Coordinates of C-alpha atoms in Angstrom, one line a residue:
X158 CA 0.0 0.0 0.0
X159 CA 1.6 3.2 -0.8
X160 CA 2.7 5.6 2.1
X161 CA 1.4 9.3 2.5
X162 CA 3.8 12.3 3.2
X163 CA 1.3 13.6 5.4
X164 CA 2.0 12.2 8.6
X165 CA -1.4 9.9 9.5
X166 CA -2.3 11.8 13.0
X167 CA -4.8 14.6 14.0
X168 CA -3.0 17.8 15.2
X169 CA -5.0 20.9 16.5
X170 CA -3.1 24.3 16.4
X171 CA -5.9 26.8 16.6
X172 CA -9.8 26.7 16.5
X173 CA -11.2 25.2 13.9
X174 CA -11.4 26.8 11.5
X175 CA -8.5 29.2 12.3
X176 CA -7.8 32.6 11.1
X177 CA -6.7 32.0 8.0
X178 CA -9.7 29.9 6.9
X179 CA -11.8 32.6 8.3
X180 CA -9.9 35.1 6.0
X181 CA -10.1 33.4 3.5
X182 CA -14.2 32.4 3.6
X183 CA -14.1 36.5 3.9
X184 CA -12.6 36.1 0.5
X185 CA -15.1 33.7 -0.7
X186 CA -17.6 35.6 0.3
X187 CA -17.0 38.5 -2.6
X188 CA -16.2 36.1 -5.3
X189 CA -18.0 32.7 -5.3
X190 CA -21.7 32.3 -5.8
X191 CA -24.0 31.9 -2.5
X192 CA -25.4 28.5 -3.9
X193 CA -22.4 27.1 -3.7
X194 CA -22.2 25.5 0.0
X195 CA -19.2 24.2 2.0
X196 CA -20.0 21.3 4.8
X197 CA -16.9 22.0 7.0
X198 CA -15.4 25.8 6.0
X199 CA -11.5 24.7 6.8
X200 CA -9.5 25.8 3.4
X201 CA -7.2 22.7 2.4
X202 CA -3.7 22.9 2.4
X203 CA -2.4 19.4 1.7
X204 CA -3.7 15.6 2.2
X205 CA -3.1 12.1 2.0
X206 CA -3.9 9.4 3.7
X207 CA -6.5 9.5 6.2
X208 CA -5.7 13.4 6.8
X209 CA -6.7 16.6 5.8
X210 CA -4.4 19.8 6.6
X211 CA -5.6 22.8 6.8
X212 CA -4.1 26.3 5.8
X213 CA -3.6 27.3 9.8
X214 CA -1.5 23.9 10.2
X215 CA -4.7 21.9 12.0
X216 CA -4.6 17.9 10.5
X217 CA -8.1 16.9 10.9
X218 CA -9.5 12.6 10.4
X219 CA -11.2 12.6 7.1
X220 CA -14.3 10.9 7.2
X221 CA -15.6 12.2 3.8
X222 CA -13.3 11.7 1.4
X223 CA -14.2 14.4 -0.4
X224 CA -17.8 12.6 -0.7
X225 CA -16.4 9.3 -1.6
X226 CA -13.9 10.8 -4.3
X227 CA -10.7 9.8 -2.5
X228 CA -11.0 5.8 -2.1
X229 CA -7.2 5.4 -2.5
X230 CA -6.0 8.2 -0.2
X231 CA -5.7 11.7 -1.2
X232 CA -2.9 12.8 -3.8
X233 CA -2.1 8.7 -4.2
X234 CA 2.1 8.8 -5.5
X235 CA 0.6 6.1 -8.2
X236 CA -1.7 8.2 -9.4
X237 CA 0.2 11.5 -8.5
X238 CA 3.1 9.9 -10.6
X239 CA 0.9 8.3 -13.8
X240 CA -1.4 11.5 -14.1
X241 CA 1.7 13.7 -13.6
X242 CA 3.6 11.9 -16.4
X243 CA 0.5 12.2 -19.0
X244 CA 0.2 15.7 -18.2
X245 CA 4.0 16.5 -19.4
X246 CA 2.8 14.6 -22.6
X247 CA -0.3 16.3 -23.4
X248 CA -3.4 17.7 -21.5
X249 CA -6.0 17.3 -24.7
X250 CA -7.1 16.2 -28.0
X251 CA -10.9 15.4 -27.2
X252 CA -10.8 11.6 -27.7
X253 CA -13.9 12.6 -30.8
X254 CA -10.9 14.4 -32.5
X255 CA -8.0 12.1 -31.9
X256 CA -8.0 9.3 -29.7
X257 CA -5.5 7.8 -27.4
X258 CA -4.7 4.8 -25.5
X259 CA -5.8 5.6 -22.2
X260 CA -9.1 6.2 -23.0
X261 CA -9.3 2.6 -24.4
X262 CA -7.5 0.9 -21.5
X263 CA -10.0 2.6 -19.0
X264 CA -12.6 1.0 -21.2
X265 CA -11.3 -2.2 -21.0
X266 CA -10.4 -2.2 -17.5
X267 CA -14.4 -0.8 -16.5
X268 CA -15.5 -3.7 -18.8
X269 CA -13.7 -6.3 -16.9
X270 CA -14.7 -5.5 -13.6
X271 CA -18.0 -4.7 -13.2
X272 CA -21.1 -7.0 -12.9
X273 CA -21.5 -9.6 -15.6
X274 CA -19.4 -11.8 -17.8
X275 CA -21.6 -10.4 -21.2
X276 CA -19.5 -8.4 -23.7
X277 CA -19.8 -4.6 -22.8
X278 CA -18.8 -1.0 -24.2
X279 CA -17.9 1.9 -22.2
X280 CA -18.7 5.6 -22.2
X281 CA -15.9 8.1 -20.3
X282 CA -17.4 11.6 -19.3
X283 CA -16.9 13.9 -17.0
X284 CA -19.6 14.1 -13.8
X285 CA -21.7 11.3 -12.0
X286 CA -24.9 13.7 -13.1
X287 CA -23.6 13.3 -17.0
X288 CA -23.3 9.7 -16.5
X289 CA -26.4 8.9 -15.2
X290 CA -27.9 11.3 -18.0
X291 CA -26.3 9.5 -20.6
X292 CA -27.2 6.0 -19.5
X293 CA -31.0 7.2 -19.7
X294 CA -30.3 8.7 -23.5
X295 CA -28.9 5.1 -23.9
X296 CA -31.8 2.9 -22.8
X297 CA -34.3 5.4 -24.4
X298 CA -32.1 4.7 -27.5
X299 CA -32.0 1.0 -27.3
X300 CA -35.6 0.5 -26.1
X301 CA -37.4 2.7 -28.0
X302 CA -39.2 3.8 -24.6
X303 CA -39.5 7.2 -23.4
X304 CA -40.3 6.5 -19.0
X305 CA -37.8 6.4 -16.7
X306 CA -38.6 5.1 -12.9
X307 CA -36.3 6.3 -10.1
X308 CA -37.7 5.7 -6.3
X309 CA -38.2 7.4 -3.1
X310 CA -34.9 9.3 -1.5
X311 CA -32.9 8.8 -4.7
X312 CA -30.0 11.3 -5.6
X313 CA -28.9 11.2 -9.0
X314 CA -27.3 14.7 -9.9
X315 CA -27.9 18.3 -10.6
X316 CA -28.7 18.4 -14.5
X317 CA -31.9 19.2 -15.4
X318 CA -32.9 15.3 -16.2
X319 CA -30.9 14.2 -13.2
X320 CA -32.6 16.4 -10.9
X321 CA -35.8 15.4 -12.2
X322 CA -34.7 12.1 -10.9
X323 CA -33.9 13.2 -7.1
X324 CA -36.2 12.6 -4.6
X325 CA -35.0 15.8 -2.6
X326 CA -36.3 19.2 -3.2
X327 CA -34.2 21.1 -0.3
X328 CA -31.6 22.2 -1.6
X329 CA -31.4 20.0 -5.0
X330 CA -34.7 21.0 -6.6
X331 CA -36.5 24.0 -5.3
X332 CA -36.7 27.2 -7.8
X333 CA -35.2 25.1 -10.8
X334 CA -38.0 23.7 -12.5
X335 CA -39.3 22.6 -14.8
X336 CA -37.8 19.3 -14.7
X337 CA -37.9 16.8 -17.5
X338 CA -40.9 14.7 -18.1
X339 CA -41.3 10.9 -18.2
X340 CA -39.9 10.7 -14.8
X341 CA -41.9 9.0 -12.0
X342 CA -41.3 7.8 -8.9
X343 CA -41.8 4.8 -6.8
X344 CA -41.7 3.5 -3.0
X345 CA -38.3 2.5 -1.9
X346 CA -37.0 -0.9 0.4
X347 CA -36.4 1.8 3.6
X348 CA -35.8 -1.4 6.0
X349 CA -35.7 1.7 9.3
X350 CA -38.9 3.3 8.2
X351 CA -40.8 0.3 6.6
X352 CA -44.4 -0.2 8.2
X353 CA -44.6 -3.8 8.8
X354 CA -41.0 -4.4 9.5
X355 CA -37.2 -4.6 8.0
X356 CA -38.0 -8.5 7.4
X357 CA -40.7 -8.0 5.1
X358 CA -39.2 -4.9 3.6
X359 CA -37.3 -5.5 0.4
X360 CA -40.5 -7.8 -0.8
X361 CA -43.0 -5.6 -0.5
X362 CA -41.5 -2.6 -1.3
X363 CA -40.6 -4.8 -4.6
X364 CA -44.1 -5.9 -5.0
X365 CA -45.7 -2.1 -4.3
X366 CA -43.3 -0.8 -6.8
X367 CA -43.7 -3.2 -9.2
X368 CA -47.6 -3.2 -9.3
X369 CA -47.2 0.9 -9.5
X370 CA -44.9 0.7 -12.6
X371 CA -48.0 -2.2 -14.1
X372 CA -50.8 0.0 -13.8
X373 CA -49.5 3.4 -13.7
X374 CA -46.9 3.4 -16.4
X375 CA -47.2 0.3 -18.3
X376 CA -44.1 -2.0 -18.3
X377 CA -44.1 -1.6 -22.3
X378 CA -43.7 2.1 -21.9
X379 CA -40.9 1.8 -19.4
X380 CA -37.4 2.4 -20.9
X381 CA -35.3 2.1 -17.6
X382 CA -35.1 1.6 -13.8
X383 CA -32.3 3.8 -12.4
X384 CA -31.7 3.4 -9.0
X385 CA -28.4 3.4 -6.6
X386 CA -27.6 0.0 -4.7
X387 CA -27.1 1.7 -1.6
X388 CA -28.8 5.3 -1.8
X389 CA -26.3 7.8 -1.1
X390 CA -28.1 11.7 -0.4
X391 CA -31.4 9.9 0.8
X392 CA -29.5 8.1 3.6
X393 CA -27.4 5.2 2.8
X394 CA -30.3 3.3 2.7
X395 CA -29.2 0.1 1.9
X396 CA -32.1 -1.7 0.6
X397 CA -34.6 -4.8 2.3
X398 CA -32.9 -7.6 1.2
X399 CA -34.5 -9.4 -1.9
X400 CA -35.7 -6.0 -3.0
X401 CA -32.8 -5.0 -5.9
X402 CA -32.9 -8.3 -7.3
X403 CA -36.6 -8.5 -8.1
X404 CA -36.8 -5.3 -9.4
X405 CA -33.6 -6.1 -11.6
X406 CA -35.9 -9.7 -12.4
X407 CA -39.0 -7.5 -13.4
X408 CA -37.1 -5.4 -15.7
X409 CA -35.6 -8.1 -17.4
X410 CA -39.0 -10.1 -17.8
X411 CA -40.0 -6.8 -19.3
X412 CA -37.4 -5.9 -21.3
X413 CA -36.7 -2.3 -19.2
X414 CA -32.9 -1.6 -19.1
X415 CA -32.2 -2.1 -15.1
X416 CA -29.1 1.1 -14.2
X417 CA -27.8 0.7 -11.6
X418 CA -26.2 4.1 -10.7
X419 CA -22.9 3.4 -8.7
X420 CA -21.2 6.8 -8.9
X421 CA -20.7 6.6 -5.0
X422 CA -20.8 3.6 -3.9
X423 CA -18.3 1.9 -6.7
X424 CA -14.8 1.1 -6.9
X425 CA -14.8 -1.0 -3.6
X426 CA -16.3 1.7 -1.4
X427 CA -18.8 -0.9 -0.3
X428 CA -16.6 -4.0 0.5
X429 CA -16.8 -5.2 -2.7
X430 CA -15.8 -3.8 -6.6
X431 CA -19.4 -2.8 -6.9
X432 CA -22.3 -3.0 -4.5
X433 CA -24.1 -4.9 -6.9
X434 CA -22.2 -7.9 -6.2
X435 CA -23.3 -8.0 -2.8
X436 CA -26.6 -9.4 -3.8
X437 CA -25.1 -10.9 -7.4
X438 CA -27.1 -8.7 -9.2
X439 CA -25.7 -7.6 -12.7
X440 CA -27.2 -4.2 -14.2
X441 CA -27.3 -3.7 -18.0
X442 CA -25.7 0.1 -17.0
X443 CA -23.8 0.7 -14.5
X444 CA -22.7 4.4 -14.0
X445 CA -19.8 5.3 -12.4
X446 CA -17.3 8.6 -11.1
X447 CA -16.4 9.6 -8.1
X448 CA -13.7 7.0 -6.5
X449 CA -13.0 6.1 -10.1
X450 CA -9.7 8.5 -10.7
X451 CA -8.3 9.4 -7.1
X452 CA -9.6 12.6 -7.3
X453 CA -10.0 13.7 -10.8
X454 CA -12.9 14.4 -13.0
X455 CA -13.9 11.4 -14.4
X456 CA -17.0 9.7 -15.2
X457 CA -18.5 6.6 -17.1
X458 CA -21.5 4.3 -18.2
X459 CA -20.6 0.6 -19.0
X460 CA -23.7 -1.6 -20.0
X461 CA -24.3 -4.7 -22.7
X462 CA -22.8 -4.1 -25.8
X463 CA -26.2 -4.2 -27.6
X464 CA -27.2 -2.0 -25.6
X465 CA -24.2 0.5 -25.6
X466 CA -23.9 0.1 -29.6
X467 CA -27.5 0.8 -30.3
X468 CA -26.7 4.7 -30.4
X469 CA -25.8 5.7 -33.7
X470 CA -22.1 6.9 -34.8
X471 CA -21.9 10.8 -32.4
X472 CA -24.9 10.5 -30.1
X473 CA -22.4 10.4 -27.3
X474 CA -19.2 12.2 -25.9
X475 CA -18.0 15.5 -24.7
X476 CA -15.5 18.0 -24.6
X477 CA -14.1 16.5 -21.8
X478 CA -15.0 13.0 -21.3
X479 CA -12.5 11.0 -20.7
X480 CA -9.0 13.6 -20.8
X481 CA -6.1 12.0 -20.6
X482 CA -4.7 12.7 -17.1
X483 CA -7.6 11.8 -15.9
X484 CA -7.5 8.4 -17.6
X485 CA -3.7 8.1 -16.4
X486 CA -5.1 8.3 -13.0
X487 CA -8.3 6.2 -13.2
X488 CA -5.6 3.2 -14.4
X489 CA -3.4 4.1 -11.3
X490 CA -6.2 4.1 -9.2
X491 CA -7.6 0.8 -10.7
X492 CA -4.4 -0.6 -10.1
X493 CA -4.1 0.4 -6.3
X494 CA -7.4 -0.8 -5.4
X495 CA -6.4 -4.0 -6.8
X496 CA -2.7 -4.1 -5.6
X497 CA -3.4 -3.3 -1.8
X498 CA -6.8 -5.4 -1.1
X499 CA -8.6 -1.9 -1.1
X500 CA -12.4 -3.9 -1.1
X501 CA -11.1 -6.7 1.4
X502 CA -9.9 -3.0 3.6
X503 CA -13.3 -1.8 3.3
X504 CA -14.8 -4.9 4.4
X505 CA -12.8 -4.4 7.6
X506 CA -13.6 -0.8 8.6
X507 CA -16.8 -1.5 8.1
X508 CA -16.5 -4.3 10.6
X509 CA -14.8 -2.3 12.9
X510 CA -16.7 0.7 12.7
X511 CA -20.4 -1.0 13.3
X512 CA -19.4 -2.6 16.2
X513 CA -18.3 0.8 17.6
X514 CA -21.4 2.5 16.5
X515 CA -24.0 -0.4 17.2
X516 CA -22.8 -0.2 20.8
X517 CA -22.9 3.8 20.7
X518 CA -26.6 3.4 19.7
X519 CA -27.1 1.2 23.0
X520 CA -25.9 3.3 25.0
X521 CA -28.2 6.1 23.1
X522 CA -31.9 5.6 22.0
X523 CA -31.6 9.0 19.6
X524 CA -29.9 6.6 17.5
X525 CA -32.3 5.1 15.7
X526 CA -30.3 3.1 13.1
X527 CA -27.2 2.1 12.5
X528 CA -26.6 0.7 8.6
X529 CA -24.0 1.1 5.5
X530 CA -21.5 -1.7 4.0
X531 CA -18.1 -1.6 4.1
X532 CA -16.9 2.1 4.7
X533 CA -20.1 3.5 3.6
X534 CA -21.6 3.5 6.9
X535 CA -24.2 5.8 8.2
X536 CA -26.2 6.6 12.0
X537 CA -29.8 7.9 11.7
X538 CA -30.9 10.3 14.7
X539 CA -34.6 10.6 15.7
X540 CA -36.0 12.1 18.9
X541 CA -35.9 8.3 21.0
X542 CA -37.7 6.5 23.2
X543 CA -39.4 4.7 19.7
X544 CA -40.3 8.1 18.3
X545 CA -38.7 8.2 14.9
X546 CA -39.1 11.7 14.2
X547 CA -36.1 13.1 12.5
X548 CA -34.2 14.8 15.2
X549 CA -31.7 17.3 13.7
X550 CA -31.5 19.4 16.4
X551 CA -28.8 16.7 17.9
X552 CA -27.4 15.7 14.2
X553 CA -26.3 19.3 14.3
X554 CA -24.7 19.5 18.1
X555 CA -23.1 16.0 17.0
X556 CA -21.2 17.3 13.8
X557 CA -20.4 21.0 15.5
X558 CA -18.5 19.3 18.2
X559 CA -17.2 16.5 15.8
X560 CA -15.7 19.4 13.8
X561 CA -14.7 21.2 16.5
X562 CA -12.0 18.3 16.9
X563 CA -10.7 17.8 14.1
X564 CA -13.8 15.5 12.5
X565 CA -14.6 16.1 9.0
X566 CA -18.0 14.2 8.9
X567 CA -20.7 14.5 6.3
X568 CA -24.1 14.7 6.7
X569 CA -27.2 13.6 4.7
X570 CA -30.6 12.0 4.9
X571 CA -34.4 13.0 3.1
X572 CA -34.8 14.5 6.9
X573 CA -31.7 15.8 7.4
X574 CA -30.9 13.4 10.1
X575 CA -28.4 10.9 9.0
X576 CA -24.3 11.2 10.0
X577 CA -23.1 9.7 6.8
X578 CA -19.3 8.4 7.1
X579 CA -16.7 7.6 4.3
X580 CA -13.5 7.5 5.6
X581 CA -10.6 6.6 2.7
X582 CA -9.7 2.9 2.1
X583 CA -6.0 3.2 3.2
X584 CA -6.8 5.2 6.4
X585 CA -5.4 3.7 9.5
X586 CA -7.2 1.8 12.6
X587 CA -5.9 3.8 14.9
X588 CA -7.1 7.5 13.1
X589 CA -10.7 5.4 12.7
X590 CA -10.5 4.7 16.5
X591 CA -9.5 8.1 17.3
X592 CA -12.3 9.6 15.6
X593 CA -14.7 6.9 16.7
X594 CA -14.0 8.3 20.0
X595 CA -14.9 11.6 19.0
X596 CA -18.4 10.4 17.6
X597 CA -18.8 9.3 20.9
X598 CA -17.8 12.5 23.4
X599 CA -19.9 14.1 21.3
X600 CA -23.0 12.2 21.7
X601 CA -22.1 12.0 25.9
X602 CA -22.4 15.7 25.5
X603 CA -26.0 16.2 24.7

């Protein structure tokens, strides 16, 4: 596993953040656009590892990842060293003008791994939003179909089609319509929130959705499913078991192209490549980004050939899609996940952080669920004593203090009351530990 410069332990020099992030957010202030939001405010100096420092010298425990970007550590030397090297080569030809290598390997290397031993094609762009955007243009291509069903707390981007897509209005959707049509919408497998149970969640929330799609839509007019494996923005709600499979059974008895959209929780995020394979299910898309280039812009849809090569000659590509250093480092990255074990290291924080958490949430009823696979792991906080009202009064005092000390954790949820963690793949037990223990002082605080 390669080694970080930035020496793996939290160091606190001044408040957080300190005057120079503060001058700096002054800055901001007169030059970036107000929509543009910031979890933590701390302005980033250097990272690596399972650190982020800070321009006033603080090293805070990254448990974002930049929003499960960085799966291989920030600034990776593999990747540092590959991207570097393509960039003293050449920075762009757009792959429609003239084509190169990298672009091809990348291909190959997203054919090969993800779900399904059928013969596949690939699509590089630039965004998890553009891939998931293209993958619809795709089935609607191949199918003839217009619909598109996405579910209950999905996120899928910020495009117009994409937003249509999300489930969540604050702050994705409000004041930006109108959306794209043919979109609709059905109940998701929320095992926490389910009526009758987590046990008999992922069936009926199969069979409700199903019947929906029947009546309301018509299978025939249905051109794909999209819907993330574990849902990312609306939770990391990992679906009732048996739910993704019959779904993905349905569409295939139907002839609907089943995406599965794994921009965040691909490239062994989950504990495995993909967190498809955790239920064997095998997509006819799959759309990718994030962890895919070690920090770079880089995007992709990879699906059946026939279905792929059913869009004629220009219908896809981009500017962008693809460039070459970010290929360079998608290979690297590719390579380090597979080099160092990176799914098998997910596997185990995931182990050791739910043990942690599971006996945090004894300990304190306002946790109502603890959930996630591999390091994708998330706590749900609702007022307690079996209320399960969204309580985001204490998800705020939780991540205040957690930042306070040097915690960079995320937050989502439809309620806005999940603490959403995604610490990087070659971060260390003991920094994991260390700001386990911080989760936990803060929740003795309230």
């Amino acid at each position: 596993m390669a080694t970080s410069e930035v020496a793996q332990a939290r160091r606190i020099v001044t408040e957080i953040p300190g005057p120079q992030s503060r001058a700096l957010q002054e800055r901001r202030l007169s030059a970036v656009a107000k929509g543009v939001g910031s979890t933590m405010p701390i302005y980033v100096q250097r990272a690596g590892g399972g650190i982020v420092e800070d321009v006033d010298g603080n090293a805070l425990i990254d448990f974002g990842s930049g929003i499960a970007v960085t799966n291989v550590g920030n600034a990776d030397p593999r990747v540092v060293e590959r991207a570097s090297e393509q960039l003293s080569r050449f920075t762009h030809t757009c792959f429609m003008v003239n084509p190169y290598d990298s672009y091809v390997e990348v291909c190959e290397a997203l054919n090969r791994l993800t779900p399904g031993g059928h013969e596949k094609r690939s699509v590089l762009l630039n965004s998890g939003a553009e891939a998931v955007e293209n993958a619809v243009k795709i089935a609607r291509s191949a199918t003839g179909r217009q619909a598109v069903v996405a579910f209950d707390h999905a996120y899928h981007g910020r495009t117009n089609l994409t937003m249509a897509l999300t489930a969540k209005n604050m702050p994705y959707k409000e004041g930006f319509g109108p959306f794209a049509g043919e979109v609709h919408r059905m109940p998701m497998a929320y095992p926490y929130r389910w009526a009758t149970g987590p046990e008999n969640c992922g069936p009926e929330a199969a069979a409700q959705a199903i019947e929906q799609i029947t009546k309301q839509i018509g299978a025939h007019n249905v051109a794909a499913v999209v819907i993330e494996p574990i849902q990312g923005e609306g939770g990391f709600i990992v679906p009732g078991e048996g739910f993704l499979p019959a779904i993905a059974e349905f569409c295939r008895a139907n002839g609907i192209v089943f995406i599965a959209d794994e921009v965040q929780t691909g490239f062994a995020r989950t504990g495995r490549m993909f967190a498809c394979d955790h239920e064997g299910v095998v997509p006819d898309l799959i759309t990718t980004a994030k962890g895919i280039a070690g920090g770079l812009p880089l995007a992709a849809v990879t699906g059946r050939a026939e279905l792929m090569d059913a869009v004629h000659g220009g219908g896809l590509g981009g500017t962008y899609g693809g460039n070459p250093a970010a290929c360079a480092a998608a290979l690297a990255t590719i390579e380090a996940i597979e080099a160092d074990g990176l799914a098998e290291r997910a596997a185990a924080i995931g182990e050791r952080m739910l043990g942690r958490l599971r006996a945090l949430a004894g300990k304190h009823d306002i946790i109502g669920d603890v959930r996630g696979r591999g390091a994708m792991i998330a706590i749900e906080l609702v007022k307690g004593g079996g209320d399960k009202t969204p309580n985001t009064e204490a998800l705020a005092e939780v991540v205040k203090y957690c930042h306070s000390q040097g915690l960079i954790l995320l937050t989502a949820g439809t309620y806005g009351n999940v603490i959403r963690m995604l610490p990087p793949l070659v971060i260390g037990d003991d920094l994991i530990d260390e700001g386990l223990s911080i989760l936990e002082e803060a929740f003795a605080r309230l």
